[in-house]
Coordinates of C-alpha atoms in Angstrom, one line a residue:
Chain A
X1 CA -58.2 -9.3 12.7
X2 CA -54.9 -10.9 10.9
X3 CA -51.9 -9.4 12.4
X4 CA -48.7 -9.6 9.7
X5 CA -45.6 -9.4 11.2
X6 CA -42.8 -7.1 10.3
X7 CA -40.9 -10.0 8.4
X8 CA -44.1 -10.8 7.0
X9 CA -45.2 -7.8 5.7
X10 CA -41.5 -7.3 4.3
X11 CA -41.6 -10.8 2.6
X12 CA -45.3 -9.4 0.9
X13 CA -44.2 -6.1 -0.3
X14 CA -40.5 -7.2 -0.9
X15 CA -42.2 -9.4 -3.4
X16 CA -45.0 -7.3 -4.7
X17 CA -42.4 -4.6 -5.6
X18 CA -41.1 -7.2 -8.5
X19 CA -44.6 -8.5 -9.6
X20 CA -46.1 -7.0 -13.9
X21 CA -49.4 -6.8 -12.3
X22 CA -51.1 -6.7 -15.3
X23 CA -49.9 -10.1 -16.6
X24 CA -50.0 -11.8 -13.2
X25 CA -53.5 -10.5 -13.0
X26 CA -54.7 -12.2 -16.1
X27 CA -52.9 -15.0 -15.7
X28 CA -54.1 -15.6 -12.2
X29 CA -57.6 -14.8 -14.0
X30 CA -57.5 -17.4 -16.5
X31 CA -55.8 -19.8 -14.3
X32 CA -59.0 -19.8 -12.5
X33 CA -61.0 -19.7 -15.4
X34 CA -58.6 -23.1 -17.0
X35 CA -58.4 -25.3 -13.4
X36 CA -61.9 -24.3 -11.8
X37 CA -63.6 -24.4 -15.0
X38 CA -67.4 -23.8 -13.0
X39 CA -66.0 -19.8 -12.5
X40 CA -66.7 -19.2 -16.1
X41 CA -70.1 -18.7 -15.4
X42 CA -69.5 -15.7 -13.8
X43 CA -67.8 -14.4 -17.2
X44 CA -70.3 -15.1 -19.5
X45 CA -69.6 -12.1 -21.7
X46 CA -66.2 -12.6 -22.0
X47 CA -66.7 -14.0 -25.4
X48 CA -64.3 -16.6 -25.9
X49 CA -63.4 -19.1 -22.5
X50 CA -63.6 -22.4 -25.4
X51 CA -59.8 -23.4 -24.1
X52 CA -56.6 -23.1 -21.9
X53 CA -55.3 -21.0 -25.0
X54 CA -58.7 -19.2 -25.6
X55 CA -58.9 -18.5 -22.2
X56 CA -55.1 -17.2 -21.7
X57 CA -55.7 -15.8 -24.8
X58 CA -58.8 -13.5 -23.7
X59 CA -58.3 -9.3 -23.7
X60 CA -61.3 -9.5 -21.5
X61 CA -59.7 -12.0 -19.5
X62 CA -56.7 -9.9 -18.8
X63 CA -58.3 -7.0 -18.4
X64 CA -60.2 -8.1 -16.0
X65 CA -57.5 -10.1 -14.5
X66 CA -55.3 -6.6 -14.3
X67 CA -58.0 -4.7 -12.3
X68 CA -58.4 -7.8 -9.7
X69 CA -55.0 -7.9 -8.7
X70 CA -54.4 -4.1 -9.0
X71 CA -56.9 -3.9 -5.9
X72 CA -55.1 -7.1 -4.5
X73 CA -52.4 -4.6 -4.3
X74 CA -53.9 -1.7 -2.6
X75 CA -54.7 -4.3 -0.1
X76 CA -51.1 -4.9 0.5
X77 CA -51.0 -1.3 1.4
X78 CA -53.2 -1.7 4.5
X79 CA -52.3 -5.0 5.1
X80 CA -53.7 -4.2 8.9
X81 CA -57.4 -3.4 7.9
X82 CA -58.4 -5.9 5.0
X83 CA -61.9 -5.9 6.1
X84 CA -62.4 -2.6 6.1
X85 CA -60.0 -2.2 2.8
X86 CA -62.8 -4.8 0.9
X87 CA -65.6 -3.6 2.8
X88 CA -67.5 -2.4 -0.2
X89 CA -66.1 -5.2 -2.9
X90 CA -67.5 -7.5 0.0
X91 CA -70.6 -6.0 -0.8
X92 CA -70.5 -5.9 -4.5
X93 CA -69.9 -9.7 -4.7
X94 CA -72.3 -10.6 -2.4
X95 CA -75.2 -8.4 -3.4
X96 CA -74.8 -7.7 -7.1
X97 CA -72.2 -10.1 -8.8
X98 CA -73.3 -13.2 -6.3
X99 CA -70.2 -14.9 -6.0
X100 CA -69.8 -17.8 -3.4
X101 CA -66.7 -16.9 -1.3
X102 CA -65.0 -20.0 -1.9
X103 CA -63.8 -18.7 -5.1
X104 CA -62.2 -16.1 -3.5
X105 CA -60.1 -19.0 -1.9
X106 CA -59.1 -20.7 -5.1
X107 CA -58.4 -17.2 -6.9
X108 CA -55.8 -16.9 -3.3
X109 CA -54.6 -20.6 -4.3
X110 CA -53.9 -19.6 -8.0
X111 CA -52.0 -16.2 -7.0
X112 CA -49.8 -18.6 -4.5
X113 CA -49.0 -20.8 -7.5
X114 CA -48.2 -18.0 -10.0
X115 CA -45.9 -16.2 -7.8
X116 CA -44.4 -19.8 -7.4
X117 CA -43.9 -20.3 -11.0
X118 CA -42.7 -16.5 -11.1
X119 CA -39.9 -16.7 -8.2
X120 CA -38.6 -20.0 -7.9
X121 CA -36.0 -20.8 -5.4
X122 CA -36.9 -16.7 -4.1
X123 CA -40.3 -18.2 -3.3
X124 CA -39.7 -19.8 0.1
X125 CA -41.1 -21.6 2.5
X126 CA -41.3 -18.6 4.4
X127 CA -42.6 -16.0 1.7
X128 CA -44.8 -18.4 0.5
X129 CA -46.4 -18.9 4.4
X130 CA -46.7 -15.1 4.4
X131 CA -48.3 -15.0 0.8
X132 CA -51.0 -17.5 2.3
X133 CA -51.7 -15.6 5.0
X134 CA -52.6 -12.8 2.7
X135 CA -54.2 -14.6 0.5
X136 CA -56.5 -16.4 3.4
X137 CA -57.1 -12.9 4.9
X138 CA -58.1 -11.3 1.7
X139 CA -60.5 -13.9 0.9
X140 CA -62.1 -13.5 4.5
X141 CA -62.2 -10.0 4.2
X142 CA -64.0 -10.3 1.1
X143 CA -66.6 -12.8 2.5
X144 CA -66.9 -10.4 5.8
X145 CA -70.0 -8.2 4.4
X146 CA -72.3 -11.2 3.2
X147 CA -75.6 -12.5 4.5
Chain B
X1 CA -71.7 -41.8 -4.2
X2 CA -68.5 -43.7 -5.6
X3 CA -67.5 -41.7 -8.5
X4 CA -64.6 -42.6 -10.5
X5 CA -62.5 -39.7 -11.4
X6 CA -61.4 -40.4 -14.7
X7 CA -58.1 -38.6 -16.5
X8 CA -58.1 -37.6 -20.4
X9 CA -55.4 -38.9 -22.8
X10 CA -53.5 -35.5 -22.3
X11 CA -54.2 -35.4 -18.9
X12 CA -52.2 -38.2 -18.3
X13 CA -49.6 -37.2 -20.1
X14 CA -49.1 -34.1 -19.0
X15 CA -49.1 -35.1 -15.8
X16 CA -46.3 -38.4 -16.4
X17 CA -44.5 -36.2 -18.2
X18 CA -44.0 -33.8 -15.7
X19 CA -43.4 -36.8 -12.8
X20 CA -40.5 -37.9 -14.7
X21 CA -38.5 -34.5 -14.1
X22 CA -39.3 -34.5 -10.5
X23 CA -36.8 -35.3 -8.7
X24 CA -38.6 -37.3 -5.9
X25 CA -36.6 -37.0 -3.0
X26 CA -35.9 -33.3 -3.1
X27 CA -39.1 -32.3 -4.1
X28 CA -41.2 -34.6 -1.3
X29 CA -38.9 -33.3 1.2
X30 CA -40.1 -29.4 0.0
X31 CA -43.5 -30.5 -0.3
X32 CA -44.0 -32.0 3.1
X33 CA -41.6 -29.0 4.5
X34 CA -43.6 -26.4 3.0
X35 CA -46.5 -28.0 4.8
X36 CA -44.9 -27.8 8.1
X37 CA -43.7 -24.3 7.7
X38 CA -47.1 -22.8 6.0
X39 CA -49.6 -24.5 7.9
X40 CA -47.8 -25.3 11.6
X41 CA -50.7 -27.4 13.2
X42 CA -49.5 -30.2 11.1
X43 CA -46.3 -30.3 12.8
X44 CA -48.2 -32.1 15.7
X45 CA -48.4 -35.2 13.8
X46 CA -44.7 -35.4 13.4
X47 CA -43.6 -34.7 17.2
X48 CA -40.9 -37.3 17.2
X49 CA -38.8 -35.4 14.3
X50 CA -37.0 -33.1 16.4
X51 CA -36.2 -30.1 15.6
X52 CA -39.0 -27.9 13.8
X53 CA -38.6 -24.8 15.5
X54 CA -38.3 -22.5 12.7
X55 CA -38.7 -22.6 9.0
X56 CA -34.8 -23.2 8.1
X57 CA -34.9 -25.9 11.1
X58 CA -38.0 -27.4 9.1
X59 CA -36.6 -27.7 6.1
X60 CA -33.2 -29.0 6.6
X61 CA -34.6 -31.5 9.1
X62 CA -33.6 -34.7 7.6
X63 CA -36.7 -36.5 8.9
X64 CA -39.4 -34.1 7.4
X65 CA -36.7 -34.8 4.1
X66 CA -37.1 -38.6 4.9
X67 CA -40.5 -38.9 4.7
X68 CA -41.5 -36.6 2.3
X69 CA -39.2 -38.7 0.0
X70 CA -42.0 -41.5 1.3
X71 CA -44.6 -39.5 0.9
X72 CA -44.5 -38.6 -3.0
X73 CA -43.1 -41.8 -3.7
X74 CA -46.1 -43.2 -2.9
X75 CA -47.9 -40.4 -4.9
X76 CA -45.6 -41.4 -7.7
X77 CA -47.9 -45.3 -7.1
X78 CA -50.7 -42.5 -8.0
X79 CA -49.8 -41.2 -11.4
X80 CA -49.7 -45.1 -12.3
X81 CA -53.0 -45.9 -10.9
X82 CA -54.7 -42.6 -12.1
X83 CA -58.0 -44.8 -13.3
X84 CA -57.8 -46.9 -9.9
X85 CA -57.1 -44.7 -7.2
X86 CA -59.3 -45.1 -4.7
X87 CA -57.8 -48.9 -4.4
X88 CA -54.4 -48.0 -5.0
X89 CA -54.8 -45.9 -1.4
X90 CA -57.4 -48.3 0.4
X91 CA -54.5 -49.5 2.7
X92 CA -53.2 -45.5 3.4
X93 CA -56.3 -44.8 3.7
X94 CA -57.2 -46.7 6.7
X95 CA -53.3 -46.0 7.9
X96 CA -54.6 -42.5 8.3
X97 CA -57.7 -42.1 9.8
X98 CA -57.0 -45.6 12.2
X99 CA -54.0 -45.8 13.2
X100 CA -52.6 -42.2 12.3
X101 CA -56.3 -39.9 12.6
X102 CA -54.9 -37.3 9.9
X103 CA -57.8 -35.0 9.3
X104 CA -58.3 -35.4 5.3
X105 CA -58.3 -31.8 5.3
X106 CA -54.6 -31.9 5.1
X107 CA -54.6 -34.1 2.3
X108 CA -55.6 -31.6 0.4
X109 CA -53.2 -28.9 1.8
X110 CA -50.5 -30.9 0.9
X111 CA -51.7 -31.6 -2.8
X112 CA -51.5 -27.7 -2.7
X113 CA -48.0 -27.8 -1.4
X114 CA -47.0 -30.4 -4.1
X115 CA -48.4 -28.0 -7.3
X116 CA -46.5 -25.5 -5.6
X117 CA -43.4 -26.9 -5.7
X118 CA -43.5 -28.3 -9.0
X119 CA -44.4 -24.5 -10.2
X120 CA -41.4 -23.5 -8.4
X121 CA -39.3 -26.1 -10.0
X122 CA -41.0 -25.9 -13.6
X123 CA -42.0 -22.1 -14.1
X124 CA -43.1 -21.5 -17.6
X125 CA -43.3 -25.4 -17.9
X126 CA -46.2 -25.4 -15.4
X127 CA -48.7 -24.0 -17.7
X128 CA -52.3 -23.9 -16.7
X129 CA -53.7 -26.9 -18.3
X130 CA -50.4 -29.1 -16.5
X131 CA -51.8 -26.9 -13.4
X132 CA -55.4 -28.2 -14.5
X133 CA -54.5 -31.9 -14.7
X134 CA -52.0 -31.9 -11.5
X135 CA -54.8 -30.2 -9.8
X136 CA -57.4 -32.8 -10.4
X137 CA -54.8 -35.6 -9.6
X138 CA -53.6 -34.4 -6.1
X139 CA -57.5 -33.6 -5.1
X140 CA -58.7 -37.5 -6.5
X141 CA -55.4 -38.5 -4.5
X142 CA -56.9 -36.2 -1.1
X143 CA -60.2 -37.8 -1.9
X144 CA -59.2 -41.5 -2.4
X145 CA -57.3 -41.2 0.6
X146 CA -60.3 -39.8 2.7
X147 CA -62.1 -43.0 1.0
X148 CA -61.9 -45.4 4.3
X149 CA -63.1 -43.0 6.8

């Protein structure tokens, strides 16, 4: 089990608070979608993905993007139980959507690098260490129910 | 298999564009800092810099500034060698795994900590397609220096 720290969790949330999850979440979306190019296939009726702009461009894209990192969020809230938190989305991409868990890493890395281009100087060494922890032990938790 | 990793036109000048904002020295010193702090079992192959004992300590250590000024100033020999890479780091390359053994894993930690700097420093200016091409050019970098293992 991760264990956050008070600072730690403090440093997530105190950050969270200030994040427009809506257009963090497509832009982490397409992010993926732009510098992984190979997770398009997973999106194949998101009409569409042709470009950068296309793909920043995307409602589909954002939508979906809004939805990933709204539960991103609710894992923030029980920042002490991710696996049970994702229990069931571990399930969902394993059994039905079939996504290897690696992605789930990259989609982490892209969050780390939006909330870097976001924050600036107010992303520090430290947040940013506390950010990957999350990030690290969301993706884990999400990988926790395959087979 | 050796496969070349070859860069677009607008690859490459997204991505020399950028470098010639970057101001080297403060930026390799955050990069390799950054490393230290987020991912502390790399602080053993720097024993001999003194104090690292907390993040602040880390990154006002004027050693870990030192040589991260060394280490992207070699990565700036990278952005102009992009079509020869893997030569351009033969020598590092066996530096690190010989002399050095630096698992190659952390080659590509720190390419991470490098984009993430630059999107602290640039922002909006750090759109996805420069994330694209700086991505591609810090994993080639991780991968050429991997090369002589």
């Amino acid at each position: 089990m991760v264990h956050f720290s008070a600072e730690e969790k403090a440093a997530i949330t105190g950050l969270w608070g200030k994040v427009h999850v809506e257009e963090a979440g497509g832009e982490a979306l397409g992010r993926l979608l732009v510098v992984y190019p190979w997770t398009q296939r997973f999106f194949d009726n998101f009409g569409n993905l042709s470009s950068a702009s296309a793909i920043m461009g995307n409602p589909k894209v954002k939508a979906h993007g809004k939805k990933v990192l709204t539960s991103f969020g609710e894992a923030i809230k029980n920042m002490d139980n991710l696996k049970g938190s994702f229990a069931k989305l571990s399930e969902l991409h394993c059994d039905k959507l079939h996504v290897d868990p690696e992605n789930f890493r990259l989609l982490g890395n892209v969050l780390v690098i939006i909330l870097a281009s976001h924050f600036g100087k107010e992303f520090t060494p430290e947040v940013q260490a506390a950010w990957q922890k999350l990030v690290a032990g969301v993706a884990t938790a999400l990988a926790h129910k395959y087979h």
